[in-house]
CSV table of C-alpha atoms in Angstrom, one decimal:
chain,number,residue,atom,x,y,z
A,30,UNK,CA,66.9,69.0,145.7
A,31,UNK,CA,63.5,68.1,144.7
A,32,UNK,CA,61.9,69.5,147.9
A,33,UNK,CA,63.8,73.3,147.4
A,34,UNK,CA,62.9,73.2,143.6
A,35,UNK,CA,59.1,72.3,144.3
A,36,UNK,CA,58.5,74.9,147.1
A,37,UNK,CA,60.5,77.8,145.7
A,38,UNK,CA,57.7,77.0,142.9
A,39,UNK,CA,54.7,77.1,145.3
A,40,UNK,CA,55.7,80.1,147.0
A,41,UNK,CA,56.8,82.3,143.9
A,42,UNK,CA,54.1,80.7,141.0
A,43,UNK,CA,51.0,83.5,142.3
A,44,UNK,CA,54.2,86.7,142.6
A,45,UNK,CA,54.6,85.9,138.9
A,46,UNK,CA,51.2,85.3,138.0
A,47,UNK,CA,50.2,88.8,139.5
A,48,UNK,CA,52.8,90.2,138.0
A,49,UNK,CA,52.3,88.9,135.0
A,50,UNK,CA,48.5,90.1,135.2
A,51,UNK,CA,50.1,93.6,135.5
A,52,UNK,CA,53.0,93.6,133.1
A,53,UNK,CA,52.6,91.2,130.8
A,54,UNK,CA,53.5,87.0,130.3
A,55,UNK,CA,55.1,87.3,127.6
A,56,UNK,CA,58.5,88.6,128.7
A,57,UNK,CA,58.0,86.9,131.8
A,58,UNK,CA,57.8,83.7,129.9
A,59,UNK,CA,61.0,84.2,127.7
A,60,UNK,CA,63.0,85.3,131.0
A,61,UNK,CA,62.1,82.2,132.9
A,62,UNK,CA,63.5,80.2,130.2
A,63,UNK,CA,66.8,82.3,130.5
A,64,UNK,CA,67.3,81.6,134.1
A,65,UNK,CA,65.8,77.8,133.4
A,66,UNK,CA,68.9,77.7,131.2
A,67,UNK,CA,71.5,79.4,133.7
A,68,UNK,CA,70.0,77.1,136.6
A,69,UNK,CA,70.9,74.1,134.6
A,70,UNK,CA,74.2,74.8,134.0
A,71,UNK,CA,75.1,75.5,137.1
A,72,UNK,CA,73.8,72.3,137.8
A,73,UNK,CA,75.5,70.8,135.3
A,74,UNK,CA,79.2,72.5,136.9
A,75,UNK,CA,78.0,72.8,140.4
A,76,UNK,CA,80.9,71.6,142.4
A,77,UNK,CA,79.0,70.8,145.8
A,78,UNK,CA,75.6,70.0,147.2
A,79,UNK,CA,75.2,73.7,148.5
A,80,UNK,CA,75.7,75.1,144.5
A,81,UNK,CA,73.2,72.1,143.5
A,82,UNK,CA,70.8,73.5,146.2
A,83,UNK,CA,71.0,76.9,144.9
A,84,UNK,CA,71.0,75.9,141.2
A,85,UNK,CA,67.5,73.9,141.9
A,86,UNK,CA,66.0,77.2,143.9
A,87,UNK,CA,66.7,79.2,140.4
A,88,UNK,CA,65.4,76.2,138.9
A,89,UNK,CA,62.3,76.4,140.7
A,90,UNK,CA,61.7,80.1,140.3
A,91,UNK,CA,62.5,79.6,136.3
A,92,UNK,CA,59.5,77.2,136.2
A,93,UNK,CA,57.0,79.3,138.3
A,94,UNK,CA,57.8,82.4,135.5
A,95,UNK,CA,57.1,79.4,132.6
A,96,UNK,CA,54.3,76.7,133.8
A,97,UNK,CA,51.3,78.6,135.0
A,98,UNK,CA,51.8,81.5,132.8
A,99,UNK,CA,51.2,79.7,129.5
A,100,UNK,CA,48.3,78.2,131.0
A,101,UNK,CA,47.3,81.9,131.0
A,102,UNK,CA,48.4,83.3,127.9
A,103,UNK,CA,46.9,80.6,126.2
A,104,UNK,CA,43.3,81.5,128.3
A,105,UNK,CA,44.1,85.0,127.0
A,106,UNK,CA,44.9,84.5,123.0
A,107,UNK,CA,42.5,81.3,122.9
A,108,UNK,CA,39.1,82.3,121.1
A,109,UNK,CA,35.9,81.6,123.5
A,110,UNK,CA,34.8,78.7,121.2
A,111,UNK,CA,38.5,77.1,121.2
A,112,UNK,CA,39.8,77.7,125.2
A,113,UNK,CA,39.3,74.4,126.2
A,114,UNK,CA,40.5,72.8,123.3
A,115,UNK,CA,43.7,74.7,123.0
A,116,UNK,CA,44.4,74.3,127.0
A,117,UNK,CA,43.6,70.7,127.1
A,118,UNK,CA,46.7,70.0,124.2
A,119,UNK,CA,48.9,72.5,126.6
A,120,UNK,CA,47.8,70.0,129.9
A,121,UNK,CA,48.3,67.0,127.7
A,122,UNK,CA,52.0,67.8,126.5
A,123,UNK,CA,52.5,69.3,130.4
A,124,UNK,CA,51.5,65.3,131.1
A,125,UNK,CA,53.4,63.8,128.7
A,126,UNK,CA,56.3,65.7,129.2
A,127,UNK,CA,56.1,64.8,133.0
A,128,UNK,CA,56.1,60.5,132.5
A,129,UNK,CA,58.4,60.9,129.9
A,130,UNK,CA,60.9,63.3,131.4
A,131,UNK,CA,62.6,61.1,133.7
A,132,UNK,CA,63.2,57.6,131.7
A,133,UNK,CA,64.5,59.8,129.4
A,134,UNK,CA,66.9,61.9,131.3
A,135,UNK,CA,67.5,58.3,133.2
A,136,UNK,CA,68.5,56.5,129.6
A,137,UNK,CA,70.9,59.3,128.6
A,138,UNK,CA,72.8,59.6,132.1
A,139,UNK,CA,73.5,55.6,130.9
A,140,UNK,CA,75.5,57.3,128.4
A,141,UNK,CA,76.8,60.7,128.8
A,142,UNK,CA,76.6,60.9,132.5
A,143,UNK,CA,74.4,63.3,135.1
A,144,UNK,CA,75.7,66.2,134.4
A,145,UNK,CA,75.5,66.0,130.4
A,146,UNK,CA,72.1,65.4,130.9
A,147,UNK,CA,71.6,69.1,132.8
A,148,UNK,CA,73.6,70.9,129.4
A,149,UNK,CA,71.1,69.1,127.3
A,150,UNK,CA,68.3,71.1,128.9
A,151,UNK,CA,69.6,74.1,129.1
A,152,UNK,CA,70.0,73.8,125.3
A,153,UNK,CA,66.6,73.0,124.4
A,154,UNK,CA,65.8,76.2,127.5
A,155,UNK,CA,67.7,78.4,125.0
A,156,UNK,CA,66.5,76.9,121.7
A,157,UNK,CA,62.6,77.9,123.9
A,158,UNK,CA,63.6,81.2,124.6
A,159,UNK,CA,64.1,82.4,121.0
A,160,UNK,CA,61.0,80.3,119.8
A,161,UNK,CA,58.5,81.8,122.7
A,162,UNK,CA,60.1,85.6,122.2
A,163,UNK,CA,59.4,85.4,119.1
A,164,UNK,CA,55.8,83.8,119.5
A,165,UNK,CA,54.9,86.1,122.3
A,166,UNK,CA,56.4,89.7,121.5
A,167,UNK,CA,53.4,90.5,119.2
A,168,UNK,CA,51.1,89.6,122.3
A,169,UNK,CA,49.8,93.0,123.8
A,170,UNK,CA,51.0,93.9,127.2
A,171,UNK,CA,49.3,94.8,130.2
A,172,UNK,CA,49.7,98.0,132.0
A,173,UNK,CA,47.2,98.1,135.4
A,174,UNK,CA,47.7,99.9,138.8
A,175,UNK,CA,44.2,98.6,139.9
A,176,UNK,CA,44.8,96.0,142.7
A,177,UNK,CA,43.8,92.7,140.8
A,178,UNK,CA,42.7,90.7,143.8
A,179,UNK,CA,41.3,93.3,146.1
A,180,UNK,CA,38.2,91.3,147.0
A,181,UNK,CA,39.0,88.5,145.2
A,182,UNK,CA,41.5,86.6,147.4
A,183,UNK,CA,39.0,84.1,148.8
A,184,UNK,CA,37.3,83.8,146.1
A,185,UNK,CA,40.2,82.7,144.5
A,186,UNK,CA,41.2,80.3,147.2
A,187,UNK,CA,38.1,78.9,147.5
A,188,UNK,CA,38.3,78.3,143.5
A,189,UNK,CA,41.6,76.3,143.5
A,190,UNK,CA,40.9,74.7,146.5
A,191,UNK,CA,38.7,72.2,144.2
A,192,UNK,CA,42.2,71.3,142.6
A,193,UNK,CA,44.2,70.6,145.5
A,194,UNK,CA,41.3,68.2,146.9
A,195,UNK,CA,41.0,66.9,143.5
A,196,UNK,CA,44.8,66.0,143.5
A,197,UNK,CA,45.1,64.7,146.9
A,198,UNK,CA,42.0,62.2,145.5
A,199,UNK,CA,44.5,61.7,142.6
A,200,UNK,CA,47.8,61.0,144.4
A,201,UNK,CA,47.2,59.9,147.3
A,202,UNK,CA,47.1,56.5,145.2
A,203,UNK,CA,48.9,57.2,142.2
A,204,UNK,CA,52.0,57.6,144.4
A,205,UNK,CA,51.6,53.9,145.4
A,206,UNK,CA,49.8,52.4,143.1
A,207,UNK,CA,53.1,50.2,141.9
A,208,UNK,CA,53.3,49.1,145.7
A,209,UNK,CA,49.7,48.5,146.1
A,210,UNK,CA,49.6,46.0,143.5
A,211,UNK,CA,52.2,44.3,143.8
A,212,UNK,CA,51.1,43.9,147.2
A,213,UNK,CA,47.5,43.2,146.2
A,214,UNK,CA,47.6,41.4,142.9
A,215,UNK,CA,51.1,39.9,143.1
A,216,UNK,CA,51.7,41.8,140.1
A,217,UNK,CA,55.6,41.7,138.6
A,218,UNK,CA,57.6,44.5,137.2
A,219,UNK,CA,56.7,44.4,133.6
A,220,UNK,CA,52.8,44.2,134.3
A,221,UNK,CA,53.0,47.1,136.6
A,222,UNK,CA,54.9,48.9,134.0
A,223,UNK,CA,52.0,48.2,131.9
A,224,UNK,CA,48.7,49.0,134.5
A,225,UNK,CA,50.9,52.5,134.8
A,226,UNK,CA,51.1,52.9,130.6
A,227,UNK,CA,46.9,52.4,130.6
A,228,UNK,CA,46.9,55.3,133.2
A,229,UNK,CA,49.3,56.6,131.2
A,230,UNK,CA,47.4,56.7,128.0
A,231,UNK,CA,44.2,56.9,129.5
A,232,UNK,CA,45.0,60.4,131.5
A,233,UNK,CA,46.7,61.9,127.8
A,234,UNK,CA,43.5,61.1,126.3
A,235,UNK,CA,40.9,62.4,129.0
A,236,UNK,CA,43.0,65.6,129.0
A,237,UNK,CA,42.6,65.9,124.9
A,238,UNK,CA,39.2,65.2,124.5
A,239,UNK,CA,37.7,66.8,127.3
A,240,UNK,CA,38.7,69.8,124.9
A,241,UNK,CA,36.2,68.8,122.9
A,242,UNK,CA,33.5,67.9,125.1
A,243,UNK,CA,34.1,71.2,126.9
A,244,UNK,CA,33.6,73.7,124.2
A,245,UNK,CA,30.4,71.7,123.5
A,246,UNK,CA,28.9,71.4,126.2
A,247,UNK,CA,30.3,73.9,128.8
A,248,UNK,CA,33.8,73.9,131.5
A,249,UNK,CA,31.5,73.7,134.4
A,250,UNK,CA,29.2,70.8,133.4
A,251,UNK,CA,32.0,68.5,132.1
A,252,UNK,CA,34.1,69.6,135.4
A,253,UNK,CA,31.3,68.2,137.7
A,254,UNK,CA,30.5,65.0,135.5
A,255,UNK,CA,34.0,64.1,135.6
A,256,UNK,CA,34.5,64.6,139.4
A,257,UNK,CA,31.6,62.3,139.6
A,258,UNK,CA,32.4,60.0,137.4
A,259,UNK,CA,36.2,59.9,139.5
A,260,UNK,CA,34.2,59.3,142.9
A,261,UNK,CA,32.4,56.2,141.1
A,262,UNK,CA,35.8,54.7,139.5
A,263,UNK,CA,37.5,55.0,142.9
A,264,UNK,CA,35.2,53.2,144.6
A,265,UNK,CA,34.9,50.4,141.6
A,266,UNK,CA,38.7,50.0,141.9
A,267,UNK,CA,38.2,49.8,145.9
A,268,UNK,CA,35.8,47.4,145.5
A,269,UNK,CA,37.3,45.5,142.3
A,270,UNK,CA,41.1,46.2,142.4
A,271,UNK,CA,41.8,42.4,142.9
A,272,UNK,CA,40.3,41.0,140.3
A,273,UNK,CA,42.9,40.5,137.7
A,274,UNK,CA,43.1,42.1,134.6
A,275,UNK,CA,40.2,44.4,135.0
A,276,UNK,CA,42.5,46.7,136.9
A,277,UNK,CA,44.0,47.9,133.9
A,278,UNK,CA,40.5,48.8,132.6
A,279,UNK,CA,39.2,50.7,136.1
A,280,UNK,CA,43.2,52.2,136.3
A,281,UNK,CA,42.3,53.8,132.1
A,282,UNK,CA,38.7,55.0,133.3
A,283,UNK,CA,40.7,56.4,136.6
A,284,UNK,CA,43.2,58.5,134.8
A,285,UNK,CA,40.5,59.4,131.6
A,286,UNK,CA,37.7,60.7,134.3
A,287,UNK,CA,40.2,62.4,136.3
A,288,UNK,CA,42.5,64.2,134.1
A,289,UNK,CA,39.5,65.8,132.1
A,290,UNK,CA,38.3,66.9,134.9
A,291,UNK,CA,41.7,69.0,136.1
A,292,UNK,CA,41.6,70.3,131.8
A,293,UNK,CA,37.9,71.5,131.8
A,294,UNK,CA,38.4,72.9,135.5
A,295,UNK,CA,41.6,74.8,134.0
A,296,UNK,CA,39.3,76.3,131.0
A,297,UNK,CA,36.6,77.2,133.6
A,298,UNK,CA,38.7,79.2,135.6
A,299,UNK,CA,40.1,80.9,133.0
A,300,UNK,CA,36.6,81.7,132.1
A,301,UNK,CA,35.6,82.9,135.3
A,302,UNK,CA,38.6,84.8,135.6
A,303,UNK,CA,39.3,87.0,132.9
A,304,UNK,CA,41.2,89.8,134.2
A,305,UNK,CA,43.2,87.8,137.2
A,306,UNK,CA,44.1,84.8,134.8
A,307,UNK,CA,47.6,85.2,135.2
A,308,UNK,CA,47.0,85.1,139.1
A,309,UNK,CA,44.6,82.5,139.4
A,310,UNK,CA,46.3,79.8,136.7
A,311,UNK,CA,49.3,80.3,139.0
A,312,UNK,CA,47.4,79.9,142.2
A,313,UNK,CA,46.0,76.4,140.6
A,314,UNK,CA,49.5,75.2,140.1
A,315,UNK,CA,50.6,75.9,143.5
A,316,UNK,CA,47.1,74.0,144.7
A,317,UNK,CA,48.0,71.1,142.5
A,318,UNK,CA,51.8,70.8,144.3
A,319,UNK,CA,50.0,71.0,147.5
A,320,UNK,CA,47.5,68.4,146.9
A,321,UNK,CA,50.4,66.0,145.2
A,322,UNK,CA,52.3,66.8,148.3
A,323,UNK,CA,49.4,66.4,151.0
A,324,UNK,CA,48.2,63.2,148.6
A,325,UNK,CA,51.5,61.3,149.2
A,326,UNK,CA,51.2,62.1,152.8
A,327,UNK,CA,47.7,60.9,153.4
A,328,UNK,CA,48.1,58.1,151.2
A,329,UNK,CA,50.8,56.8,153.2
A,330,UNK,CA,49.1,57.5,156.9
A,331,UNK,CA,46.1,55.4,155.4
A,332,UNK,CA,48.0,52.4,154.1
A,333,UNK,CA,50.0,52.0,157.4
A,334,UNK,CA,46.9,52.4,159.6
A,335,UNK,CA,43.7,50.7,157.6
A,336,UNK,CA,46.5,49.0,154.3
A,337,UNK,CA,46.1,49.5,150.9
A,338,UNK,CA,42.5,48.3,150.8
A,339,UNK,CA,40.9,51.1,152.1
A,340,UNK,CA,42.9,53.9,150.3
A,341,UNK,CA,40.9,53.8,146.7
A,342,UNK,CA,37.3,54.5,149.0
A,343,UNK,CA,39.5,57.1,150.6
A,344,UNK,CA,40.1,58.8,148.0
A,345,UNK,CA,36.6,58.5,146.5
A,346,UNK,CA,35.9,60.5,149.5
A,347,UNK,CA,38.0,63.2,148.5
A,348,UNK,CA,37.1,63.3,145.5
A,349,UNK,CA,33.2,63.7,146.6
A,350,UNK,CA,34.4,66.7,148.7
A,351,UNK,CA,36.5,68.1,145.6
A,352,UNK,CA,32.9,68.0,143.5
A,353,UNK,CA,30.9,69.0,146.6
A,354,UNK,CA,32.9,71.8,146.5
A,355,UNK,CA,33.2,72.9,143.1
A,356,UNK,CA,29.2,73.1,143.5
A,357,UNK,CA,29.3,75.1,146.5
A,358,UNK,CA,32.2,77.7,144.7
A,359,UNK,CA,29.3,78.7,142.0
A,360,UNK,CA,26.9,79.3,144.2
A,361,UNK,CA,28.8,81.7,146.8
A,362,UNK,CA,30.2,83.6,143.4
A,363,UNK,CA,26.3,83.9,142.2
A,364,UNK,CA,25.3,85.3,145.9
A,365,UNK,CA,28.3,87.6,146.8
A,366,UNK,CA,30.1,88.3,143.7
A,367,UNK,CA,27.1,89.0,140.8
């Protein structure tokens, strides 16, 4: 269910985004929250595993219309001065909303059971559609024939694929961090529970104020410090991981360093890319599902082949080629593009 819902997302997230460069987001934003209301009800009644399969494909497509498209329409109403600002409180409620999502949905199916849980959203879907109709309908829409990427495609590709590398960097140990240290550090339940609340809180707080520091002092420069900064934290926690209660300090500066890194990259590509917004913020979402995918993969080939040791320098390493090539992105746009 979870694989269907996340690659009907990859695949159809850059249709919508294109389209949505042509037509409008909008619209496209208040439908998606229609059909993410139908799909969850026919979760919520589906009486086999094939009508769960489909309900999670409609799902999937709901999302792809909703997700990268508010990135975009707040690149588009946002003034210059305020973008990164105003995208890094959308990328801290999108993180939020993604740690908090499932102990929640997990405590209510204690008490009103799976498929209650599926109804619930699809209420708050169509309490959303009425609120973002009514927030977006005054938003101009967009009527182009040109060909939005003619030219642009690997540009484009080239942009985003600083995100996915960024993420595999990310994931590759986030996925088993809980494993590595209770493997590493003997840790129990309720002090992995808490290393994972300081990444937590430190990720929701490197999204918010690299707002700030962006508007100040520029999406590009903050996007390359932090990417640095990421490669340096990975390899303290490499080098320092057992050593007790620093962790949760080096697991903070992980998630601060890294996360305001993804919000000011977000800002700068929606600076770079005024008129293909729509495409390109969808395009970065699909990278980002690629990387967490690719991350989990790698993350697991390197723990069964060199342990858990190695995989924090590992994915310093990555995240040296993810600022290595954010570098290299400028200058090809500067000598091909301009």
């Amino acid at each position: 269910m979870v694989t269907v819902f996340a690659i009907t997302y990859a695949v159809f997230a850059p249709f919508f985004g294109w389209l949505s460069d042509k037509k409008g987001r909008g619209f496209l934003i208040t439908c998606g929250l229609l059909l993410f209301v139908v799909s969850n009800v026919l979760t919520g009644l589906a009486p086999s595993f094939f009508w769960l399969i489909i309900s999670r494909v409609m799902a999937g497509l709901s999302v792809a219309s909703i997700t990268p498209l508010i990135y975009a329409i707040i690149g588009d109403i946002a003034p210059p001065n305020r973008r990164g600002v105003w995208l890094s409180i959308v990328v801290s409620g999108h993180l939020m909303a993604l740690w908090a999502g499932a102990p929640l949905g997990t405590l209510l199916e204690q008490f009103v059971g799976w498929r209650s849980v599926f109804f619930v959203m699809a209420a708050i879907g169509a309490i959303l559609a009425v609120v973002n109709f009514q927030t977006w309908r005054t938003i101009p829409k967009k009527h182009t024939n040109r060909n939005l990427i003619q030219g642009n495609i690997l540009r484009i590709l080239g942009s985003v694929s600083v995100t996915t590398i960024w993420a595999i960097s990310m994931y590759a140990l986030y996925v088993y961090l809980g494993a590595a240290l209770y493997s590493e550090n003997k840790f129990s339940s309720s002090e992995i529970a808490l290393a994972v609340t300081f990444y937590g809180v430190g990720a929701v707080l490197g999204s918010l104020t690299s707002g700030q520091l962006t508007n100040k002092l520029g999406e590009s420069i903050i996007s390359k410090v932090a990417l640095l900064m990421l490669t340096i934290n990975l390899v303290a926690i490499g080098i320092l991981f057992s050593s007790g209660d620093w962790v949760y300090f080096f697991l903070f500066m992980w998630a601060l360093v890294g996360y305001a890194g993804f919000t000011s990259y977000q800002a700068q590509l929606a600076s770079e890319y005024p008129d293909e917004r729509g495409i390109v913020m969808a395009w970065n979402n699909t990278a980002l599902y690629i990387g967490i995918t690719l991350g989990s993969m790698i993350g697991g080939y390197v723990i069964t082949n060199w342990g858990y040791s190695t995989l924090p320098f590992a994915c310093a390493g990555l995240a040296a080629i993810s600022l290595l090539l954010s570098t290299q992105k400028v200058k090809e746009i500067k000598k091909e593009f301009v």
